PDB file of C-alpha atoms and ligand atoms in Angstrom:
ATOM      1  CA  MET A1491     -13.267 -68.045  -2.878  1.00 46.00           C
ATOM      2  CA  SER A1492      -9.919 -66.385  -2.536  1.00 60.00           C
ATOM      3  CA  ASP A1493      -8.820 -63.311  -0.409  1.00 67.00           C
ATOM      4  CA  PRO A1494      -9.935 -60.069  -2.002  1.00 93.00           C
ATOM      5  CA  LEU A1495      -6.329 -58.081  -1.180  1.00 98.00           C
ATOM      6  CA  LYS A1496      -3.263 -59.887   0.563  1.00 98.00           C
ATOM      7  CA  ILE A1497       0.073 -59.177   1.090  1.00 98.00           C
ATOM      8  CA  ILE A1498       2.717 -61.754   2.026  1.00 98.00           C
ATOM      9  CA  LEU A1499       6.244 -60.612   3.429  1.00 98.00           C
ATOM     10  CA  LEU A1500       8.890 -61.990   1.665  1.00 98.00           C
ATOM     11  CA  GLY A1501      11.604 -59.873   3.751  1.00 98.00           C
ATOM     12  CA  THR A1502      11.564 -58.075   7.047  1.00 98.00           C
ATOM     13  CA  GLY A1503      15.386 -57.657   7.697  1.00 98.00           C
ATOM     14  CA  SER A1504      17.673 -54.827   7.204  1.00 95.00           C
ATOM     15  CA  PRO A1505      20.845 -54.271   5.204  1.00 94.00           C
ATOM     16  CA  ARG A1506      22.543 -56.224   7.823  1.00 90.00           C
ATOM     17  CA  PRO A1507      22.147 -60.137   6.621  1.00 90.00           C
ATOM     18  CA  THR A1508      20.996 -62.438   9.307  1.00 94.00           C
ATOM     19  CA  LEU A1509      19.431 -66.517   8.501  1.00 94.00           C
ATOM     20  CA  ASP A1510      16.387 -65.796   9.747  1.00 95.00           C
ATOM     21  CA  ARG A1511      15.135 -62.417   7.953  1.00 98.00           C
ATOM     22  CA  HIS A1512      15.557 -61.289   4.227  1.00 98.00           C
ATOM     23  CA  HIS A1513      16.072 -57.929   2.997  1.00 98.00           C
ATOM     24  CA  PRO A1514      12.822 -55.851   2.093  1.00 98.00           C
ATOM     25  CA  ALA A1515      10.373 -57.631  -0.464  1.00 98.00           C
ATOM     26  CA  ALA A1516       6.561 -58.087  -0.441  1.00 98.00           C
ATOM     27  CA  LEU A1517       3.833 -59.425  -2.935  1.00 98.00           C
ATOM     28  CA  VAL A1518       0.557 -58.087  -3.235  1.00 98.00           C
ATOM     29  CA  GLN A1519      -2.159 -59.792  -4.558  1.00 98.00           C
ATOM     30  CA  TRP A1520      -5.578 -59.200  -5.253  1.00 98.00           C
ATOM     31  CA  GLY A1521      -8.656 -60.763  -6.801  1.00 96.00           C
ATOM     32  CA  ARG A1522      -7.689 -63.722  -9.130  1.00 92.00           C
ATOM     33  CA  ALA A1523      -4.628 -62.662 -10.223  1.00 92.00           C
ATOM     34  CA  GLY A1524      -3.702 -59.767  -9.696  1.00 97.00           C
ATOM     35  CA  THR A1525      -0.203 -58.886  -8.299  1.00 98.00           C
ATOM     36  CA  MET A1526       2.326 -56.525  -7.683  1.00 98.00           C
ATOM     37  CA  LEU A1527       5.929 -57.394  -6.301  1.00 98.00           C
ATOM     38  CA  VAL A1528       6.682 -53.949  -3.712  1.00 99.00           C
ATOM     39  CA  ASP A1529      11.021 -54.350  -3.085  1.00 98.00           C
ATOM     40  CA  ALA A1530      12.921 -56.447  -4.613  1.00 98.00           C
ATOM     41  CA  GLY A1531      16.102 -57.028  -1.743  1.00 98.00           C
ATOM     42  CA  ASP A1532      18.803 -60.085  -1.297  1.00 98.00           C
ATOM     43  CA  GLY A1533      16.769 -63.471  -1.450  1.00 97.00           C
ATOM     44  CA  VAL A1534      13.380 -62.532  -3.075  1.00 98.00           C
ATOM     45  CA  VAL A1535      13.557 -65.321  -6.206  1.00 98.00           C
ATOM     46  CA  GLY A1536      14.132 -67.784  -3.460  1.00 98.00           C
ATOM     47  CA  GLN A1537      11.412 -66.364  -0.914  1.00 98.00           C
ATOM     48  CA  LEU A1538       9.050 -66.282  -3.677  1.00 98.00           C
ATOM     49  CA  LEU A1539       9.661 -69.951  -4.956  1.00 98.00           C
ATOM     50  CA  LYS A1540       9.265 -71.223  -0.967  1.00 98.00           C
ATOM     51  CA  ALA A1541       6.184 -69.403  -1.103  1.00 98.00           C
ATOM     52  CA  GLY A1542       4.580 -70.913  -3.544  1.00 98.00           C
ATOM     53  CA  ILE A1543       4.295 -67.560  -6.150  1.00 98.00           C
ATOM     54  CA  PRO A1544       5.198 -69.238 -10.026  1.00 97.00           C
ATOM     55  CA  LEU A1545       7.339 -66.632 -11.192  1.00 98.00           C
ATOM     56  CA  ASP A1546       6.325 -66.037 -14.852  1.00 97.00           C
ATOM     57  CA  GLY A1547       2.975 -64.554 -13.232  1.00 97.00           C
ATOM     58  CA  ILE A1548       4.179 -61.997 -11.794  1.00 98.00           C
ATOM     59  CA  HIS A1549       4.208 -58.940 -14.314  1.00 98.00           C
ATOM     60  CA  ASN A1550       4.383 -55.973 -12.264  1.00 98.00           C
ATOM     61  CA  VAL A1551       7.215 -54.552  -9.696  1.00 98.00           C
ATOM     62  CA  ALA A1552       6.859 -51.981  -7.820  1.00 98.00           C
ATOM     63  CA  LEU A1553      10.053 -50.347  -5.507  1.00 98.00           C
ATOM     64  CA  THR A1554       9.685 -47.606  -3.138  1.00 98.00           C
ATOM     65  CA  HIS A1555      13.527 -46.512  -3.546  1.00 98.00           C
ATOM     66  CA  MET A1556      16.885 -47.458  -4.659  1.00 98.00           C
ATOM     67  CA  HIS A1557      18.800 -48.317  -1.278  1.00 98.00           C
ATOM     68  CA  TRP A1558      20.343 -51.471  -2.139  1.00 98.00           C
ATOM     69  CA  ASP A1559      18.986 -53.413   0.847  1.00 98.00           C
ATOM     70  CA  HIS A1560      15.320 -53.199  -1.258  1.00 98.00           C
ATOM     71  CA  ILE A1561      16.866 -53.551  -5.318  1.00 98.00           C
ATOM     72  CA  LEU A1562      19.862 -56.560  -4.671  1.00 98.00           C
ATOM     73  CA  GLY A1563      17.024 -59.207  -5.711  1.00 98.00           C
ATOM     74  CA  TYR A1564      16.091 -56.975  -8.336  1.00 98.00           C
ATOM     75  CA  PRO A1565      18.046 -58.656 -11.442  1.00 98.00           C
ATOM     76  CA  ALA A1566      18.027 -61.719 -10.108  1.00 98.00           C
ATOM     77  CA  PHE A1567      14.235 -61.560 -10.058  1.00 98.00           C
ATOM     78  CA  VAL A1568      13.953 -60.138 -13.759  1.00 98.00           C
ATOM     79  CA  TRP A1569      16.305 -62.777 -15.141  1.00 97.00           C
ATOM     80  CA  GLY A1570      15.287 -65.218 -12.678  1.00 97.00           C
ATOM     81  CA  SER A1571      11.651 -64.954 -13.399  1.00 98.00           C
ATOM     82  CA  TRP A1572      12.039 -64.379 -17.423  1.00 97.00           C
ATOM     83  CA  ASN A1573      13.914 -68.117 -17.402  1.00 96.00           C
ATOM     84  CA  ALA A1574      10.806 -69.034 -16.040  1.00 97.00           C
ATOM     85  CA  GLY A1575       9.003 -67.972 -18.687  1.00 96.00           C
ATOM     86  CA  ARG A1576       7.716 -64.607 -17.602  1.00 97.00           C
ATOM     87  CA  GLN A1577       6.731 -62.269 -20.485  1.00 94.00           C
ATOM     88  CA  LYS A1578       5.841 -58.839 -20.027  1.00 95.00           C
ATOM     89  CA  LEU A1579       6.666 -56.885 -17.254  1.00 98.00           C
ATOM     90  CA  THR A1580       6.197 -53.193 -15.679  1.00 98.00           C
ATOM     91  CA  VAL A1581       8.106 -51.811 -13.101  1.00 98.00           C
ATOM     92  CA  THR A1582       7.317 -48.189 -11.022  1.00 98.00           C
ATOM     93  CA  GLY A1583       9.829 -46.706  -9.034  1.00 98.00           C
ATOM     94  CA  PRO A1584      10.435 -42.972  -7.928  1.00 98.00           C
ATOM     95  CA  ARG A1585      13.051 -40.932  -9.388  1.00 98.00           C
ATOM     96  CA  GLY A1586      15.926 -43.328 -10.629  1.00 98.00           C
ATOM     97  CA  THR A1587      14.364 -46.542 -11.343  1.00 98.00           C
ATOM     98  CA  GLN A1588      14.922 -46.160 -15.015  1.00 98.00           C
ATOM     99  CA  ALA A1589      18.564 -45.529 -14.472  1.00 98.00           C
ATOM    100  CA  MET A1590      18.370 -48.356 -12.101  1.00 98.00           C
ATOM    101  CA  HIS A1591      17.025 -50.692 -14.565  1.00 98.00           C
ATOM    102  CA  HIS A1592      19.848 -49.429 -17.177  1.00 97.00           C
ATOM    103  CA  GLN A1593      23.280 -50.024 -15.373  1.00 97.00           C
ATOM    104  CA  LEU A1594      21.980 -53.220 -13.411  1.00 95.00           C
ATOM    105  CA  VAL A1595      20.086 -55.670 -16.016  1.00 96.00           C
ATOM    106  CA  GLU A1596      20.527 -53.427 -19.613  1.00 95.00           C
ATOM    107  CA  SER A1597      23.747 -52.459 -19.453  1.00 95.00           C
ATOM    108  CA  TYR A1598      25.707 -54.737 -18.054  1.00 93.00           C
ATOM    109  CA  TYR A1599      23.656 -58.349 -19.229  1.00 95.00           C
ATOM    110  CA  ARG A1600      22.668 -57.240 -22.654  1.00 95.00           C
ATOM    111  CA  GLU A1601      24.964 -59.335 -24.752  1.00 95.00           C
ATOM    112  CA  GLN A1602      24.134 -62.555 -21.992  1.00 96.00           C
ATOM    113  CA  ALA A1603      20.633 -61.373 -22.981  1.00 96.00           C
ATOM    114  CA  GLU A1604      21.542 -61.687 -26.685  1.00 97.00           C
ATOM    115  CA  TRP A1605      23.214 -64.889 -26.244  1.00 97.00           C
ATOM    116  CA  ALA A1606      20.293 -66.593 -24.138  1.00 95.00           C
ATOM    117  CA  ILE A1607      17.497 -65.473 -27.253  1.00 96.00           C
ATOM    118  CA  ASP A1608      19.998 -66.778 -29.668  1.00 96.00           C
ATOM    119  CA  LEU A1609      19.748 -70.244 -27.998  1.00 95.00           C
ATOM    120  CA  GLY A1610      16.098 -69.845 -28.232  1.00 94.00           C
ATOM    121  CA  PHE A1611      14.931 -67.589 -24.658  1.00 94.00           C
ATOM    122  CA  PRO A1612      11.951 -65.384 -26.465  1.00 96.00           C
ATOM    123  CA  ARG A1613      12.945 -62.048 -26.553  1.00 96.00           C
ATOM    124  CA  ALA A1614       9.709 -61.325 -24.852  1.00 95.00           C
ATOM    125  CA  GLY A1615       9.958 -60.753 -21.228  1.00 95.00           C
ATOM    126  CA  PHE A1616      13.513 -59.523 -21.747  1.00 96.00           C
ATOM    127  CA  ASP A1617      12.782 -56.697 -23.876  1.00 94.00           C
ATOM    128  CA  ASP A1618       9.364 -55.807 -23.144  1.00 92.00           C
ATOM    129  CA  VAL A1619      10.266 -54.810 -19.950  1.00 97.00           C
ATOM    130  CA  THR A1620       8.704 -51.115 -18.707  1.00 98.00           C
ATOM    131  CA  VAL A1621       9.984 -49.516 -16.609  1.00 98.00           C
ATOM    132  CA  CYS A1622       8.708 -45.569 -15.302  1.00 98.00           C
ATOM    133  CA  ASP A1623       9.937 -43.315 -12.807  1.00 98.00           C
ATOM    134  CA  VAL A1624       6.937 -41.425 -11.369  1.00 98.00           C
ATOM    135  CA  PRO A1625       6.185 -38.926  -9.211  1.00 98.00           C
ATOM    136  CA  VAL A1626       4.184 -38.955  -5.594  1.00 98.00           C
ATOM    137  CA  GLY A1627       0.098 -38.905  -6.909  1.00 98.00           C
ATOM    138  CA  TRP A1628       0.806 -41.018  -9.535  1.00 98.00           C
ATOM    139  CA  SER A1629      -1.867 -43.698  -9.869  1.00 98.00           C
ATOM    140  CA  THR A1630      -2.396 -46.764 -11.730  1.00 98.00           C
ATOM    141  CA  GLU A1631      -5.233 -49.329 -12.224  1.00 98.00           C
ATOM    142  CA  ILE A1632      -4.182 -53.121 -12.286  1.00 97.00           C
ATOM    143  CA  ASP A1633      -6.701 -55.788 -13.072  1.00 96.00           C
ATOM    144  CA  GLY A1634      -9.086 -53.721 -11.183  1.00 96.00           C
ATOM    145  CA  CYS A1635      -6.984 -52.705  -8.408  1.00 98.00           C
ATOM    146  CA  LEU A1636      -5.981 -49.093  -7.476  1.00 98.00           C
ATOM    147  CA  VAL A1637      -2.738 -48.143  -7.178  1.00 98.00           C
ATOM    148  CA  GLU A1638      -1.215 -44.639  -5.673  1.00 98.00           C
ATOM    149  CA  ALA A1639       1.898 -43.384  -5.101  1.00 98.00           C
ATOM    150  CA  GLY A1640       2.512 -41.595  -2.305  1.00 98.00           C
ATOM    151  CA  PRO A1641       4.643 -39.295   0.346  1.00 98.00           C
ATOM    152  CA  VAL A1642       7.772 -40.918   2.540  1.00 98.00           C
ATOM    153  CA  TYR A1643      10.707 -39.413   4.581  1.00 98.00           C
ATOM    154  CA  HIS A1644      13.459 -40.777   3.765  1.00 98.00           C
ATOM    155  CA  PRO A1645      16.514 -38.301   2.641  1.00 97.00           C
ATOM    156  CA  PRO A1646      18.289 -38.098   1.110  1.00 96.00           C
ATOM    157  CA  MET A1647      16.549 -40.434  -1.364  1.00 97.00           C
ATOM    158  CA  HIS A1648      14.077 -40.272  -3.937  1.00 97.00           C
ATOM    159  CA  ALA A1649      11.258 -42.632  -1.921  1.00 98.00           C
ATOM    160  CA  LEU A1650       7.735 -43.642  -2.183  1.00 98.00           C
ATOM    161  CA  ALA A1651       4.887 -45.515  -0.503  1.00 98.00           C
ATOM    162  CA  PHE A1652       2.430 -47.714  -2.457  1.00 99.00           C
ATOM    163  CA  LYS A1653      -1.843 -47.830  -1.653  1.00 98.00           C
ATOM    164  CA  PHE A1654      -3.587 -50.591  -3.130  1.00 98.00           C
ATOM    165  CA  THR A1655      -7.644 -50.037  -3.194  1.00 98.00           C
ATOM    166  CA  TYR A1656      -9.256 -53.238  -4.172  1.00 98.00           C
ATOM    167  CA  GLN A1657     -13.145 -53.383  -3.777  1.00 97.00           C
ATOM    168  CA  GLY A1658     -13.155 -51.577  -0.694  1.00 97.00           C
ATOM    169  CA  ARG A1659      -9.910 -53.036   0.909  1.00 98.00           C
ATOM    170  CA  THR A1660      -7.279 -50.870   1.350  1.00 98.00           C
ATOM    171  CA  LEU A1661      -3.128 -51.557   2.343  1.00 98.00           C
ATOM    172  CA  VAL A1662      -0.183 -49.100   2.190  1.00 98.00           C
ATOM    173  CA  VAL A1663       3.554 -50.043   2.477  1.00 98.00           C
ATOM    174  CA  THR A1664       5.610 -47.550   2.812  1.00 98.00           C
ATOM    175  CA  GLY A1665       9.354 -49.231   1.793  1.00 97.00           C
ATOM    176  CA  ASP A1666      11.653 -46.820   4.807  1.00 98.00           C
ATOM    177  CA  THR A1667      10.519 -43.622   5.949  1.00 98.00           C
ATOM    178  CA  ALA A1668      10.122 -41.219   9.503  1.00 97.00           C
ATOM    179  CA  LYS A1669       7.359 -40.080  10.792  1.00 97.00           C
ATOM    180  CA  CYS A1670       5.538 -37.439   8.447  1.00 97.00           C
ATOM    181  CA  GLU A1671       2.526 -35.818   8.461  1.00 98.00           C
ATOM    182  CA  GLU A1672       1.931 -36.415   4.252  1.00 98.00           C
ATOM    183  CA  LEU A1673       2.505 -40.487   5.221  1.00 98.00           C
ATOM    184  CA  ILE A1674      -0.458 -39.939   8.042  1.00 98.00           C
ATOM    185  CA  ALA A1675      -2.614 -38.195   5.735  1.00 98.00           C
ATOM    186  CA  PHE A1676      -2.025 -40.957   3.054  1.00 98.00           C
ATOM    187  CA  SER A1677      -2.838 -43.616   4.887  1.00 98.00           C
ATOM    188  CA  GLN A1678      -5.914 -42.300   6.554  1.00 98.00           C
ATOM    189  CA  GLY A1679      -8.452 -45.122   7.207  1.00 98.00           C
ATOM    190  CA  ILE A1680      -6.849 -47.898   5.570  1.00 98.00           C
ATOM    191  CA  ASP A1681      -7.410 -51.464   6.971  1.00 98.00           C
ATOM    192  CA  VAL A1682      -3.400 -52.577   6.735  1.00 98.00           C
ATOM    193  CA  LEU A1683      -0.375 -50.435   6.866  1.00 98.00           C
ATOM    194  CA  VAL A1684       3.123 -51.971   6.544  1.00 98.00           C
ATOM    195  CA  ILE A1685       5.606 -49.500   7.515  1.00 98.00           C
ATOM    196  CA  ASP A1686       9.205 -49.234   8.592  1.00 97.00           C
ATOM    197  CA  ALA A1687      10.192 -50.103  12.405  1.00 97.00           C
ATOM    198  CA  CYS A1688      13.714 -50.217  12.217  1.00 96.00           C
ATOM    199  CA  ALA A1689      14.546 -47.312  14.577  1.00 95.00           C
ATOM    200  CA  ILE A1690      15.158 -48.558  17.494  1.00 92.00           C
ATOM    201  CA  ALA A1691      16.822 -47.392  20.584  1.00 86.00           C
ATOM    202  CA  PRO A1692      20.565 -48.564  20.646  1.00 81.00           C
ATOM    203  CA  ALA A1693      21.179 -51.252  23.537  1.00 79.00           C
ATOM    204  CA  PRO A1694      23.789 -49.517  25.977  1.00 80.00           C
ATOM    205  CA  ASP A1695      26.194 -52.190  25.556  1.00 84.00           C
ATOM    206  CA  LEU A1696      26.836 -51.673  21.748  1.00 83.00           C
ATOM    207  CA  ALA A1697      30.274 -50.408  20.629  1.00 88.00           C
ATOM    208  CA  PRO A1698      30.519 -46.880  19.934  1.00 87.00           C
ATOM    209  CA  ALA A1699      30.556 -46.233  16.069  1.00 88.00           C
ATOM    210  CA  ARG A1700      27.343 -48.901  16.402  1.00 84.00           C
ATOM    211  CA  GLN A1701      25.667 -46.817  18.895  1.00 86.00           C
ATOM    212  CA  ARG A1702      25.448 -43.596  16.310  1.00 88.00           C
ATOM    213  CA  ILE A1703      24.861 -45.703  13.242  1.00 87.00           C
ATOM    214  CA  ILE A1704      21.792 -46.882  15.207  1.00 86.00           C
ATOM    215  CA  GLU A1705      21.329 -43.229  16.529  1.00 87.00           C
ATOM    216  CA  ARG A1706      21.637 -41.649  13.258  1.00 91.00           C
ATOM    217  CA  LEU A1707      18.759 -44.654  12.310  1.00 93.00           C
ATOM    218  CA  HIS A1708      15.895 -42.168  13.649  1.00 93.00           C
ATOM    219  CA  GLU A1709      16.404 -39.525  10.906  1.00 94.00           C
ATOM    220  CA  PHE A1710      15.323 -41.529   8.142  1.00 97.00           C
ATOM    221  CA  HIS A1711      13.426 -44.687   9.844  1.00 97.00           C
ATOM    222  CA  ALA A1712      10.216 -44.615  12.112  1.00 97.00           C
ATOM    223  CA  SER A1713      11.214 -46.123  15.478  1.00 97.00           C
ATOM    224  CA  PRO A1714       8.379 -49.110  16.597  1.00 98.00           C
ATOM    225  CA  GLN A1715       6.148 -46.499  18.459  1.00 98.00           C
ATOM    226  CA  ASP A1716       6.583 -44.235  16.103  1.00 98.00           C
ATOM    227  CA  CYS A1717       4.592 -46.560  13.701  1.00 98.00           C
ATOM    228  CA  ILE A1718       2.195 -47.197  16.224  1.00 98.00           C
ATOM    229  CA  ASP A1719       1.538 -43.093  16.598  1.00 98.00           C
ATOM    230  CA  ILE A1720       1.024 -43.114  12.677  1.00 98.00           C
ATOM    231  CA  ALA A1721      -1.280 -45.782  12.903  1.00 98.00           C
ATOM    232  CA  VAL A1722      -3.324 -44.171  15.771  1.00 98.00           C
ATOM    233  CA  GLN A1723      -3.152 -40.605  14.117  1.00 98.00           C
ATOM    234  CA  ALA A1724      -4.225 -42.538  10.471  1.00 98.00           C
ATOM    235  CA  ASP A1725      -6.947 -44.508  11.945  1.00 98.00           C
ATOM    236  CA  VAL A1726      -5.559 -47.553  10.431  1.00 98.00           C
ATOM    237  CA  GLY A1727      -7.212 -51.086  10.921  1.00 98.00           C
ATOM    238  CA  LYS A1728      -3.969 -52.792  11.518  1.00 98.00           C
ATOM    239  CA  VAL A1729      -0.084 -52.221  11.895  1.00 98.00           C
ATOM    240  CA  VAL A1730       2.660 -54.653  10.574  1.00 98.00           C
ATOM    241  CA  LEU A1731       6.279 -53.788  11.384  1.00 98.00           C
ATOM    242  CA  THR A1732       8.831 -54.557   9.436  1.00 98.00           C
ATOM    243  CA  HIS A1733      12.293 -53.483   8.231  1.00 98.00           C
ATOM    244  CA  HIS A1734      14.045 -55.528  11.519  1.00 97.00           C
ATOM    245  CA  LEU A1735      17.362 -54.819  12.351  1.00 94.00           C
ATOM    246  CA  PRO A1736      19.396 -58.506  13.845  1.00 91.00           C
ATOM    247  CA  GLY A1737      18.120 -59.103  17.449  1.00 88.00           C
ATOM    248  CA  ALA A1738      15.516 -56.571  17.701  1.00 89.00           C
ATOM    249  CA  LYS A1739      12.613 -56.424  20.033  1.00 90.00           C
ATOM    250  CA  PRO A1740      10.503 -53.616  19.283  1.00 94.00           C
ATOM    251  CA  GLU A1741       9.467 -52.191  21.980  1.00 94.00           C
ATOM    252  CA  PHE A1742       6.033 -49.793  21.985  1.00 97.00           C
ATOM    253  CA  ASP A1743       3.126 -48.375  23.805  1.00 98.00           C
ATOM    254  CA  ALA A1744      -0.124 -49.672  21.906  1.00 98.00           C
ATOM    255  CA  SER A1745      -2.902 -48.409  24.740  1.00 98.00           C
ATOM    256  CA  ALA A1746      -3.833 -46.048  22.732  1.00 97.00           C
ATOM    257  CA  PHE A1747      -3.730 -48.132  19.037  1.00 98.00           C
ATOM    258  CA  ASN A1748      -7.465 -49.580  18.584  1.00 96.00           C
ATOM    259  CA  GLY A1749      -6.470 -52.137  15.808  1.00 97.00           C
ATOM    260  CA  GLU A1750      -4.244 -54.925  16.096  1.00 98.00           C
ATOM    261  CA  VAL A1751      -0.233 -54.855  15.606  1.00 98.00           C
ATOM    262  CA  ILE A1752       1.846 -57.232  13.813  1.00 98.00           C
ATOM    263  CA  ILE A1753       5.461 -58.055  14.475  1.00 98.00           C
ATOM    264  CA  GLY A1754       5.983 -58.951  10.617  1.00 98.00           C
ATOM    265  CA  ASN A1755       8.245 -62.336   9.826  1.00 98.00           C
ATOM    266  CA  ASP A1756       9.376 -63.931   6.479  1.00 98.00           C
ATOM    267  CA  LEU A1757       6.963 -65.327   4.743  1.00 98.00           C
ATOM    268  CA  ASP A1758       3.386 -64.155   6.931  1.00 98.00           C
ATOM    269  CA  GLU A1759       0.656 -63.724   5.209  1.00 98.00           C
ATOM    270  CA  ILE A1760      -1.945 -60.858   6.001  1.00 98.00           C
ATOM    271  CA  LYS A1761      -5.121 -60.854   3.980  1.00 97.00           C
ATOM    272  CA  ILE A1762      -7.469 -58.266   3.948  1.00 97.00           C
ATOM    273  CA  SER A1763     -10.848 -59.543   4.080  1.00 90.00           C
TER     274      SER A1763
HETATM  275 ZN1   ZN B  53      16.478 -47.398   2.809  1.00 76.91          ZN
HETATM  276 ZN1   ZN B  54      15.787 -50.395   3.614  1.00 76.91          ZN
END
């Protein structure tokens, strides 16, 4: 029997490109065929193919926010999965998601889509994409899995975390966030927390301008220690650190945490059974 709930980390990097970490994206799978792509950073289509995931089988996308590192691969996914035979698609995200779809897909590529349809592509797959801007507190059920949008702190962006509950197993994917009480409450008692750990301490040999950027990350991203503290306070079973800066070695003291800490890498699979 397949695992009830699992997540494949497709991209565990940060905006600065590296060879070993792609931009943020993950695939959540449940039951026999339930899937949701969470974020779609650059390289997401290639990473899905590397993970052996048929592109035409993904009918749900959740976007945590509209920062470019989380959506550059979105138009490539819409086109690539349509090309692979995908038809219906539902896309959910915070305020700005519909506008992003309109600008990155519909507005720029409509003419090319009509050309492809004239060549014989089905209209379904491009025309039946449903895009929804949703608030914190939104929820839906997909193939027996409860999917909920929760709060994070990532100013100045509208941003969401997503929680998955399937057959008693629970998973939260935060997207980008600093430590906040609302996220701790939303993640209370879950099995697995996949969380942004991008705000590391700046290396002393960094150029001053770069050092200032790294210091400012703490205003809207969690540090690895913040992630552990959130995991302790929310009493989660396992915490997975992601959104790593190039070459970063996350440092933290997890002695107060009873669960497991995973430093996420591209194409890692975390099963929740
Ligand atoms: Zn962001
Ligand atoms: Zn980001």
